[in-house]
Amino acid sequence: MNYINSSGFAHDLDLNDPLKHFREKFYFPQMQGRDVIYFTGNSLGLQPKTTQDYVLNELEDWANFGVEGHFHARKPWMPYHEQFADPLAVLVGALPEEVVVMNQLTVNLHLLMVSFYRPNAKRFKILCEARAFPSDQYALESQVKFHGFDPSEAILEVFPREGEHCLRTEDIQAAIDKNKDELALVLIGGVNYYTGQAFDMKAIAEAAHAAGSCVGFDLAHATGNIELQLHDWNVDFACWCSYKYLNSGPGSVAGVFIHTKHLGRNDIPRFAGWWGHDKASRFRMEKGFVPIPTAEAWQMSNAPVFSMAAHKAAIDIFSEAGMVNLVKKSRKLTGFLEFILDDINSKTKQGAQKLEIITPRDEQQRGCQISILAHGRGKELFDKLTEAGVISDWREPNVIRCAPVPLYNSYTDVFRFGQILAQFC
Ligand SMILES: *Cc1c(COP(=O)(O)O)cnc(C)c1O
C-alpha cells in the first residue's frame, strides 16, 4: 500500500473503510469538547454504548425475579456462560467445547498450570520469553516454588539477540530443543505486551510437542487483535483477559481454551468446584466430582453475571464485525501509523534523536500495536502527547506504546497523532 501523510488521504481511507460505522458504537473520552486520540485499547478497551443496557437488563431481572432469575431471567443465569462458547470459539479458532469464560486472567493461568505444569525430578523446567508480563512472571515463579523447585534453575527465559528487540522463532525453537529432556512447559505471551511482537504459535507448539513438553499461551494481547487457530495449532491451553482488545470493562471476566484432547479425562489434575461438575447431577449435592466433558470442567464458581453481561455486549460487536475484516483493517491502519512515524523520522533535524520502532516491521509478526523507543526523552514526549489529547501508554524505561484499534480508531486519528507528534520531534 502506498500511503500519503495528508489529511485528505486519511479522510479518503476513512470514507472507504467498511468498518467505519463501528466507531459510533463506542464512547470516547473527551478533551476540550473533542474525542481524544485513544491509542490504549491494548490496555483498556473503550466502552461500547450497548454495555449499559446489557448490564441494566441483568440488574432489572435480579430486581424482578430474585433467585428465580437463574431460570426466568431473559438470559437465565444458570447457563449464562454457555452463550460465549460459540462466538469465542470463532474468535480464537477453537471448538465450542474447548472454550469457557471464568474468573480473571492470572487466576486462570494458575488453574491451568495446576493441570498442565506437572513437573517431575527430570522434567521440571518452564520456557518463556524474557520480559514476560510481570503477573505471568510471578505466576510462573510461584508455581515452580509450589512444586519445590528453584525458579533460577527451573525458569528458562529466551532473550532477543544482541542489538535486537524481538525474538526470532528459530531461537525459541533452538532453546526448546536444547532443553528437550527437561522441559515440562513452554509458556509464551501470544503477542508480547511490550514490543507488540506476535509469535509464531504454530511453530512454537510444534517444537514444544517434539520436545515432549506441554505448551500454553497467554493471549491477553492477542485475543481480539490477531487471527488465532488454537485448535489447529494443537495448543494445549491458553488464557486471556477481556478488558484489553475485547472491550469488556476493567477487571472483567476472562477466557480459557483447553484443547479437546485434554477434555473428558480424569487423569488430569484440576482444582474443582461445583460449576465444573456434571450439570445433570450438580444439584444432588453429592460427594464425588464428575467433570463436565468440556472446558467448563475447569469452572469452579457460578457465573459473575454483571461482568459477563458487559462481556456479551462487547463480543456481540466482534461477531458483527468479524475478525477477518478487523485484521484486514488493522494491517492497513497500523501500516499507516508506521509510515507516518517513518515520515516524521525522515524530517527530523540532523543530529536529533529518531523514534525507533521496536515492533516487527513484518505485518505477520504484529497486531495493531506499534511500540516506539524514544531514546532518553520518552517520558517528556509522552507527557506532551497526553497534554495534546493523545492517550497512549508509557512503559519504563523509554517506550511509548500506541495501539490504533481497527474497531474504533480511524485513519484520521493516526494522521492527527502524526501531526501532534511531529511538533515535538
Ligand atoms: C494484562 C495482562 C495481565 C493482567 O492480568 P490480570 O489477572 O487480568 O490482572 C496478565 N498477563 C498479561 C500477559 C497481560 O497482558
Coordinates of C-alpha atoms and ligand atoms in Angstrom, one line a residue:
M1 CA 0.0 0.0 0.0
N2 CA 1.3 3.5 -0.9
Y3 CA 0.5 5.9 1.9
I4 CA 0.5 9.7 1.9
N5 CA 0.9 11.7 5.1
S6 CA -2.1 14.1 4.4
S7 CA -5.5 14.7 6.0
G8 CA -7.2 14.2 2.6
F9 CA -5.6 10.8 2.2
A10 CA -6.6 9.7 5.7
H11 CA -10.1 11.1 5.1
D12 CA -10.5 9.0 1.9
L13 CA -9.4 5.9 3.7
D14 CA -12.0 6.6 6.4
L15 CA -14.7 7.1 3.9
N16 CA -13.9 3.8 2.2
D17 CA -13.5 1.9 5.4
P18 CA -16.2 -0.9 5.5
L19 CA -15.9 -0.9 9.3
K20 CA -16.2 2.9 9.8
H21 CA -19.6 2.8 11.5
F22 CA -18.3 0.7 14.3
R23 CA -16.6 3.8 15.8
E24 CA -20.1 5.1 16.6
K25 CA -20.7 2.2 18.8
F26 CA -18.2 3.3 21.4
Y27 CA -17.8 6.1 23.9
F28 CA -14.7 8.2 23.5
P29 CA -13.2 10.1 26.4
Q30 CA -13.5 13.8 25.7
M31 CA -10.8 16.6 25.9
Q32 CA -11.8 20.2 25.2
G33 CA -15.1 19.0 23.6
R34 CA -13.4 16.7 21.2
D35 CA -12.7 12.9 21.1
V36 CA -9.2 12.1 22.5
I37 CA -7.0 10.1 20.2
Y38 CA -7.4 6.9 22.0
F39 CA -4.4 4.5 21.4
T40 CA -4.7 2.4 24.5
G41 CA -7.2 -0.2 23.5
N42 CA -4.4 -2.7 24.3
S43 CA -4.6 -1.7 27.9
L44 CA -8.3 -0.9 28.5
G45 CA -10.7 -1.1 25.5
L46 CA -13.4 1.6 25.2
Q47 CA -16.9 1.1 26.4
P48 CA -19.5 0.0 23.9
K49 CA -22.6 2.2 24.0
T50 CA -24.7 -1.0 24.4
T51 CA -22.9 -2.2 27.5
Q52 CA -25.1 -0.2 29.9
D53 CA -28.2 -1.9 28.6
Y54 CA -26.8 -5.4 28.8
V55 CA -25.8 -4.8 32.4
L56 CA -29.0 -3.0 33.3
N57 CA -31.1 -5.9 32.0
E58 CA -29.5 -8.1 34.5
L59 CA -30.0 -5.7 37.3
E60 CA -33.7 -5.4 36.4
D61 CA -34.0 -9.2 36.2
W62 CA -32.5 -9.5 39.6
A63 CA -34.9 -6.9 40.9
N64 CA -37.9 -8.6 39.3
F65 CA -37.0 -12.3 39.8
G66 CA -34.6 -12.6 42.8
V67 CA -33.3 -16.1 42.9
E68 CA -35.7 -17.2 40.1
G69 CA -33.6 -15.2 37.7
H70 CA -31.4 -18.3 37.5
F71 CA -34.2 -19.8 35.3
H72 CA -36.5 -16.9 34.4
A73 CA -34.2 -14.0 33.6
R74 CA -34.3 -13.0 29.9
K75 CA -30.9 -14.7 29.7
P76 CA -31.2 -17.3 32.5
W77 CA -28.1 -17.1 34.9
M78 CA -27.8 -20.8 35.4
P79 CA -26.4 -21.4 31.9
Y80 CA -25.3 -17.8 31.4
H81 CA -21.7 -18.6 30.5
E82 CA -22.8 -21.0 27.8
Q83 CA -23.7 -18.2 25.4
F84 CA -20.0 -17.4 25.0
A85 CA -18.9 -20.8 23.7
D86 CA -19.8 -20.3 20.0
P87 CA -18.6 -16.7 19.5
L88 CA -15.4 -17.2 21.4
A89 CA -14.7 -20.4 19.6
V90 CA -14.8 -18.4 16.3
L91 CA -12.7 -15.6 17.8
V92 CA -9.8 -17.9 18.9
G93 CA -10.1 -20.7 16.3
A94 CA -11.4 -23.4 18.7
L95 CA -14.3 -25.9 19.0
P96 CA -17.1 -24.5 21.2
E97 CA -16.4 -27.2 23.9
E98 CA -12.8 -26.0 24.1
V99 CA -13.5 -22.5 25.5
V100 CA -15.0 -21.2 28.7
V101 CA -15.3 -17.8 30.3
M102 CA -14.5 -17.7 34.0
N103 CA -12.5 -15.8 36.7
Q104 CA -9.7 -13.5 35.7
L105 CA -6.5 -13.9 33.7
T106 CA -3.8 -14.6 36.3
V107 CA -6.2 -16.8 38.3
N108 CA -6.9 -18.8 35.2
L109 CA -3.2 -19.1 34.4
H110 CA -2.6 -20.6 37.8
L111 CA -5.6 -23.0 37.4
L112 CA -4.3 -24.2 34.0
M113 CA -0.8 -24.7 35.3
V114 CA -2.3 -26.9 38.0
S115 CA -3.4 -29.1 35.2
F116 CA -0.6 -28.7 32.6
Y117 CA 2.5 -27.9 34.6
R118 CA 3.2 -31.3 36.1
P119 CA 6.9 -31.3 36.9
N120 CA 9.0 -34.3 38.0
A121 CA 12.6 -34.6 39.0
K122 CA 13.7 -34.8 35.4
R123 CA 11.2 -32.7 33.6
F124 CA 10.6 -29.5 35.6
K125 CA 11.6 -26.6 33.5
I126 CA 9.4 -23.8 32.0
L127 CA 10.5 -21.9 29.0
C128 CA 9.1 -18.4 28.5
E129 CA 10.0 -15.2 26.7
A130 CA 12.3 -12.8 28.5
R131 CA 10.4 -9.7 29.8
A132 CA 7.1 -11.5 30.0
F133 CA 4.3 -9.5 31.6
P134 CA 5.1 -9.3 35.4
S135 CA 2.0 -11.1 36.5
D136 CA 3.0 -14.0 34.4
Q137 CA 6.5 -14.0 35.8
Y138 CA 5.1 -14.1 39.3
A139 CA 2.7 -16.8 38.4
L140 CA 5.5 -19.0 36.9
E141 CA 7.8 -18.3 39.8
S142 CA 5.3 -19.2 42.5
Q143 CA 4.2 -22.4 40.6
V144 CA 7.7 -23.5 40.4
K145 CA 8.3 -22.9 44.1
F146 CA 5.0 -24.6 45.0
H147 CA 6.3 -27.7 43.4
G148 CA 9.6 -27.4 45.4
F149 CA 11.9 -26.3 42.6
D150 CA 14.2 -23.3 42.4
P151 CA 13.0 -20.6 39.9
S152 CA 16.5 -19.7 38.9
E153 CA 17.0 -23.3 37.7
A154 CA 13.5 -24.1 36.5
I155 CA 12.6 -20.9 34.5
L156 CA 14.4 -20.5 31.2
E157 CA 14.0 -17.1 29.5
V158 CA 14.7 -16.7 25.8
F159 CA 16.2 -13.3 25.1
P160 CA 16.4 -11.3 21.8
R161 CA 19.9 -11.3 20.2
E162 CA 22.3 -8.5 21.0
G163 CA 21.1 -5.3 19.4
E164 CA 17.6 -6.7 18.6
H165 CA 14.3 -6.1 20.5
C166 CA 12.2 -9.1 19.3
L167 CA 12.7 -12.8 19.5
R168 CA 13.5 -14.9 16.5
T169 CA 11.3 -18.0 16.1
E170 CA 14.4 -20.1 15.3
D171 CA 16.0 -19.0 18.6
I172 CA 12.8 -20.1 20.5
Q173 CA 12.9 -23.4 18.7
A174 CA 16.6 -23.9 19.4
A175 CA 16.1 -23.1 23.1
I176 CA 13.3 -25.7 23.3
D177 CA 15.3 -28.3 21.5
K178 CA 18.3 -27.7 23.7
N179 CA 16.3 -28.4 26.8
K180 CA 14.2 -31.1 25.4
D181 CA 14.8 -33.6 28.2
E182 CA 14.0 -31.2 31.0
L183 CA 11.1 -29.1 29.7
A184 CA 7.7 -29.6 31.3
L185 CA 6.0 -26.5 29.9
V186 CA 6.5 -23.8 27.2
L187 CA 4.5 -20.7 28.1
I188 CA 4.7 -17.6 26.0
G189 CA 2.6 -14.5 25.6
G190 CA 1.0 -14.8 22.1
V191 CA 1.7 -11.1 21.5
N192 CA 4.3 -9.5 23.7
Y193 CA 2.8 -6.6 25.6
Y194 CA 6.0 -4.5 25.4
T195 CA 7.2 -4.9 21.8
G196 CA 3.9 -5.9 20.2
Q197 CA 5.6 -8.9 18.6
A198 CA 3.2 -11.7 17.6
F199 CA 4.8 -15.1 17.9
D200 CA 4.6 -18.0 15.5
M201 CA 2.4 -20.0 17.9
K202 CA 2.0 -22.9 15.5
A203 CA 5.8 -23.3 15.1
I204 CA 6.3 -23.0 18.9
A205 CA 3.6 -25.5 19.7
E206 CA 5.2 -28.0 17.2
A207 CA 8.7 -27.5 18.7
A208 CA 7.3 -27.9 22.3
H209 CA 5.5 -31.1 21.5
A210 CA 8.5 -32.5 19.6
A211 CA 10.4 -31.9 22.9
G212 CA 7.8 -33.8 24.9
S213 CA 6.6 -30.6 26.6
C214 CA 3.1 -29.0 27.1
V215 CA 2.6 -25.7 25.5
G216 CA 0.3 -22.8 26.6
F217 CA -0.1 -19.2 25.6
D218 CA -1.2 -16.1 27.4
L219 CA -3.3 -14.3 24.8
A220 CA -4.0 -11.1 26.8
H221 CA -2.7 -9.0 23.9
A222 CA -3.6 -11.4 21.1
T223 CA -7.3 -12.2 21.5
G224 CA -9.4 -9.7 19.5
N225 CA -6.2 -8.4 17.9
I226 CA -4.8 -11.1 15.7
E227 CA -6.2 -14.2 14.0
L228 CA -5.9 -17.3 16.1
Q229 CA -6.3 -21.0 15.3
L230 CA -5.7 -22.5 18.7
H231 CA -7.3 -25.9 17.9
D232 CA -5.4 -26.4 14.6
W233 CA -2.2 -25.2 16.1
N234 CA -2.6 -28.0 18.6
V235 CA -2.0 -25.7 21.6
D236 CA -2.6 -27.4 24.9
F237 CA -4.2 -24.5 26.7
A238 CA -4.5 -20.7 26.5
C239 CA -6.0 -17.9 28.6
W240 CA -6.8 -14.2 28.0
C241 CA -8.4 -11.2 29.7
S242 CA -11.4 -9.4 28.2
Y243 CA -10.8 -5.8 29.1
K244 CA -8.0 -5.0 26.6
Y245 CA -8.9 -5.6 22.9
L246 CA -12.2 -7.2 24.0
N247 CA -13.6 -4.0 25.5
S248 CA -15.5 -5.8 28.3
G249 CA -14.6 -3.4 31.1
P250 CA -12.0 -3.1 33.8
G251 CA -11.2 -6.4 35.5
S252 CA -14.0 -8.2 33.6
V253 CA -14.3 -11.9 33.3
A254 CA -11.6 -13.8 31.4
G255 CA -11.4 -16.6 28.8
V256 CA -9.8 -20.0 28.7
F257 CA -9.0 -22.6 25.9
I258 CA -8.3 -26.2 26.6
H259 CA -7.6 -28.5 23.6
T260 CA -10.2 -31.2 23.1
K261 CA -7.5 -33.9 23.6
H262 CA -7.5 -33.0 27.3
L263 CA -11.3 -32.9 27.7
G264 CA -13.3 -35.6 29.5
R265 CA -10.2 -37.0 31.1
N266 CA -10.0 -38.0 34.7
D267 CA -6.2 -38.4 34.8
I268 CA -5.6 -34.7 34.6
P269 CA -5.5 -33.0 38.0
R270 CA -7.5 -29.8 38.4
F271 CA -8.8 -27.7 41.2
A272 CA -12.5 -28.5 41.2
G273 CA -15.7 -26.6 42.2
W274 CA -19.4 -27.3 41.7
W275 CA -19.7 -25.4 38.4
G276 CA -17.3 -27.8 36.8
H277 CA -19.4 -30.8 37.9
D278 CA -21.8 -32.7 35.6
K279 CA -24.8 -30.5 35.1
A280 CA -27.4 -33.2 35.4
S281 CA -26.3 -34.2 38.9
R282 CA -24.9 -30.9 40.2
F283 CA -27.8 -30.2 42.4
R284 CA -27.9 -33.6 44.0
M285 CA -25.1 -32.1 46.1
E286 CA -23.4 -35.5 46.4
K287 CA -19.8 -36.5 47.0
G288 CA -17.6 -37.3 44.1
F289 CA -16.7 -34.8 41.4
V290 CA -17.8 -35.7 37.9
P291 CA -16.2 -33.3 35.4
I292 CA -18.3 -31.8 32.5
P293 CA -16.7 -33.2 29.4
T294 CA -15.9 -29.7 28.1
A295 CA -13.6 -26.8 29.2
E296 CA -16.4 -26.0 31.6
A297 CA -14.9 -28.7 33.9
W298 CA -12.3 -26.1 34.9
Q299 CA -15.0 -23.7 36.2
M300 CA -15.2 -23.5 39.9
S301 CA -17.8 -20.9 40.7
N302 CA -21.2 -19.8 39.3
A303 CA -21.2 -17.1 36.7
P304 CA -20.4 -13.5 37.6
V305 CA -23.4 -12.2 35.6
F306 CA -22.7 -8.5 35.6
S307 CA -19.2 -8.7 34.2
M308 CA -20.4 -11.4 31.8
A309 CA -23.2 -9.1 30.6
A310 CA -20.6 -6.4 29.8
H311 CA -18.5 -9.1 28.0
K312 CA -21.5 -10.2 26.0
A313 CA -22.2 -6.7 24.7
A314 CA -18.6 -6.5 23.5
I315 CA -18.5 -10.0 22.0
D316 CA -21.6 -9.3 20.0
I317 CA -19.8 -6.4 18.3
F318 CA -16.9 -8.6 17.5
S319 CA -19.2 -11.2 16.0
E320 CA -20.8 -8.5 13.9
A321 CA -17.5 -7.0 12.6
G322 CA -15.7 -10.4 12.0
M323 CA -12.1 -11.0 13.0
V324 CA -11.0 -11.4 9.3
N325 CA -12.3 -7.9 8.5
L326 CA -10.8 -6.4 11.6
V327 CA -7.4 -7.9 10.8
K328 CA -7.6 -6.6 7.3
K329 CA -8.2 -3.0 8.6
S330 CA -5.7 -3.5 11.4
R331 CA -2.9 -4.1 9.0
K332 CA -3.7 -1.1 6.9
L333 CA -4.2 1.2 9.9
T334 CA -1.0 0.0 11.7
G335 CA 0.8 0.3 8.4
F336 CA -0.3 3.9 8.1
L337 CA 1.0 4.6 11.6
E338 CA 4.3 3.0 10.7
F339 CA 4.5 5.1 7.6
I340 CA 3.8 8.3 9.4
L341 CA 6.4 7.6 12.1
D342 CA 9.0 6.9 9.3
D343 CA 8.0 10.1 7.6
I344 CA 8.5 12.1 10.9
N345 CA 11.9 10.5 11.3
S346 CA 12.9 11.4 7.8
K347 CA 12.2 15.0 8.6
T348 CA 13.8 15.4 12.0
K349 CA 16.7 17.8 12.2
Q350 CA 20.2 16.4 11.7
G351 CA 21.6 15.0 14.9
A352 CA 18.2 14.9 16.6
Q353 CA 17.3 11.5 18.1
K354 CA 15.0 9.5 15.9
L355 CA 12.0 7.5 17.1
E356 CA 12.9 3.8 16.9
I357 CA 10.1 1.4 16.1
I358 CA 10.8 -1.8 18.1
T359 CA 7.7 -3.7 16.9
P360 CA 8.4 -6.0 14.0
R361 CA 8.1 -4.4 10.5
D362 CA 6.6 -7.7 9.2
E363 CA 2.8 -7.4 9.5
Q364 CA 2.6 -11.2 10.1
Q365 CA 4.5 -10.7 13.3
R366 CA 2.5 -8.0 14.9
G367 CA -1.1 -6.9 15.6
C368 CA -2.3 -3.3 15.9
Q369 CA 0.4 -2.1 18.3
I370 CA 3.5 -0.1 17.5
S371 CA 6.0 0.4 20.3
I372 CA 8.2 3.4 19.9
L373 CA 11.6 3.6 21.7
A374 CA 12.1 7.3 22.3
H375 CA 15.8 7.2 23.4
G376 CA 16.1 9.2 26.6
R377 CA 13.2 11.6 26.2
G378 CA 10.3 9.2 26.2
K379 CA 8.6 10.5 29.3
E380 CA 8.8 14.1 28.3
L381 CA 7.4 13.3 24.8
F382 CA 4.7 11.1 26.4
D383 CA 3.6 13.9 28.7
K384 CA 3.4 16.4 25.8
L385 CA 1.3 13.9 23.8
T386 CA -1.1 13.5 26.7
E387 CA -1.5 17.3 27.1
A388 CA -2.3 17.5 23.4
G389 CA -5.2 14.9 23.7
V390 CA -3.4 11.7 22.8
I391 CA -4.0 8.8 25.2
S392 CA -1.1 6.4 24.6
D393 CA 0.8 4.2 27.1
W394 CA 4.1 4.7 28.8
R395 CA 6.4 1.8 29.7
E396 CA 9.7 2.2 31.6
P397 CA 12.4 2.9 30.6
N398 CA 11.6 4.7 27.3
V399 CA 8.8 3.1 25.4
I400 CA 5.6 4.7 24.1
R401 CA 3.0 2.1 23.0
C402 CA 0.4 3.1 20.5
A403 CA -2.5 0.8 19.5
P404 CA -4.7 2.0 16.7
V405 CA -7.6 -0.4 17.2
P406 CA -9.4 -1.3 14.0
L407 CA -12.8 -1.5 15.7
Y408 CA -12.9 2.2 16.7
N409 CA -9.8 4.1 15.6
S410 CA -9.8 5.9 12.3
Y411 CA -7.1 6.8 9.8
T412 CA -7.7 10.4 10.7
D413 CA -6.8 9.5 14.3
V414 CA -3.5 8.2 13.0
F415 CA -3.0 11.3 10.9
R416 CA -3.8 13.7 13.7
F417 CA -1.5 11.8 16.0
G418 CA 1.3 12.2 13.5
Q419 CA 0.7 16.0 13.3
I420 CA 0.9 16.3 17.1
L421 CA 4.0 14.1 17.4
A422 CA 5.8 15.9 14.6
Q423 CA 5.6 19.2 16.6
F424 CA 7.7 17.7 19.3
C425 CA 10.3 16.0 17.1
Ligands
LIG1 C1 -2.9 -7.6 31.1 C2 -2.1 -8.8 31.3 C3 -2.2 -9.5 32.5 C4 -3.1 -8.9 33.6 O1 -3.6 -9.9 34.5 P1 -5.0 -9.8 35.3 O2 -5.0 -11.1 36.0 O3 -6.1 -9.6 34.3 O4 -4.9 -8.6 36.2 C5 -1.5 -10.6 32.7 N1 -0.7 -11.1 31.8 C6 -0.5 -10.5 30.6 C7 0.4 -11.0 29.5 C8 -1.2 -9.3 30.3 O5 -1.0 -8.6 29.2

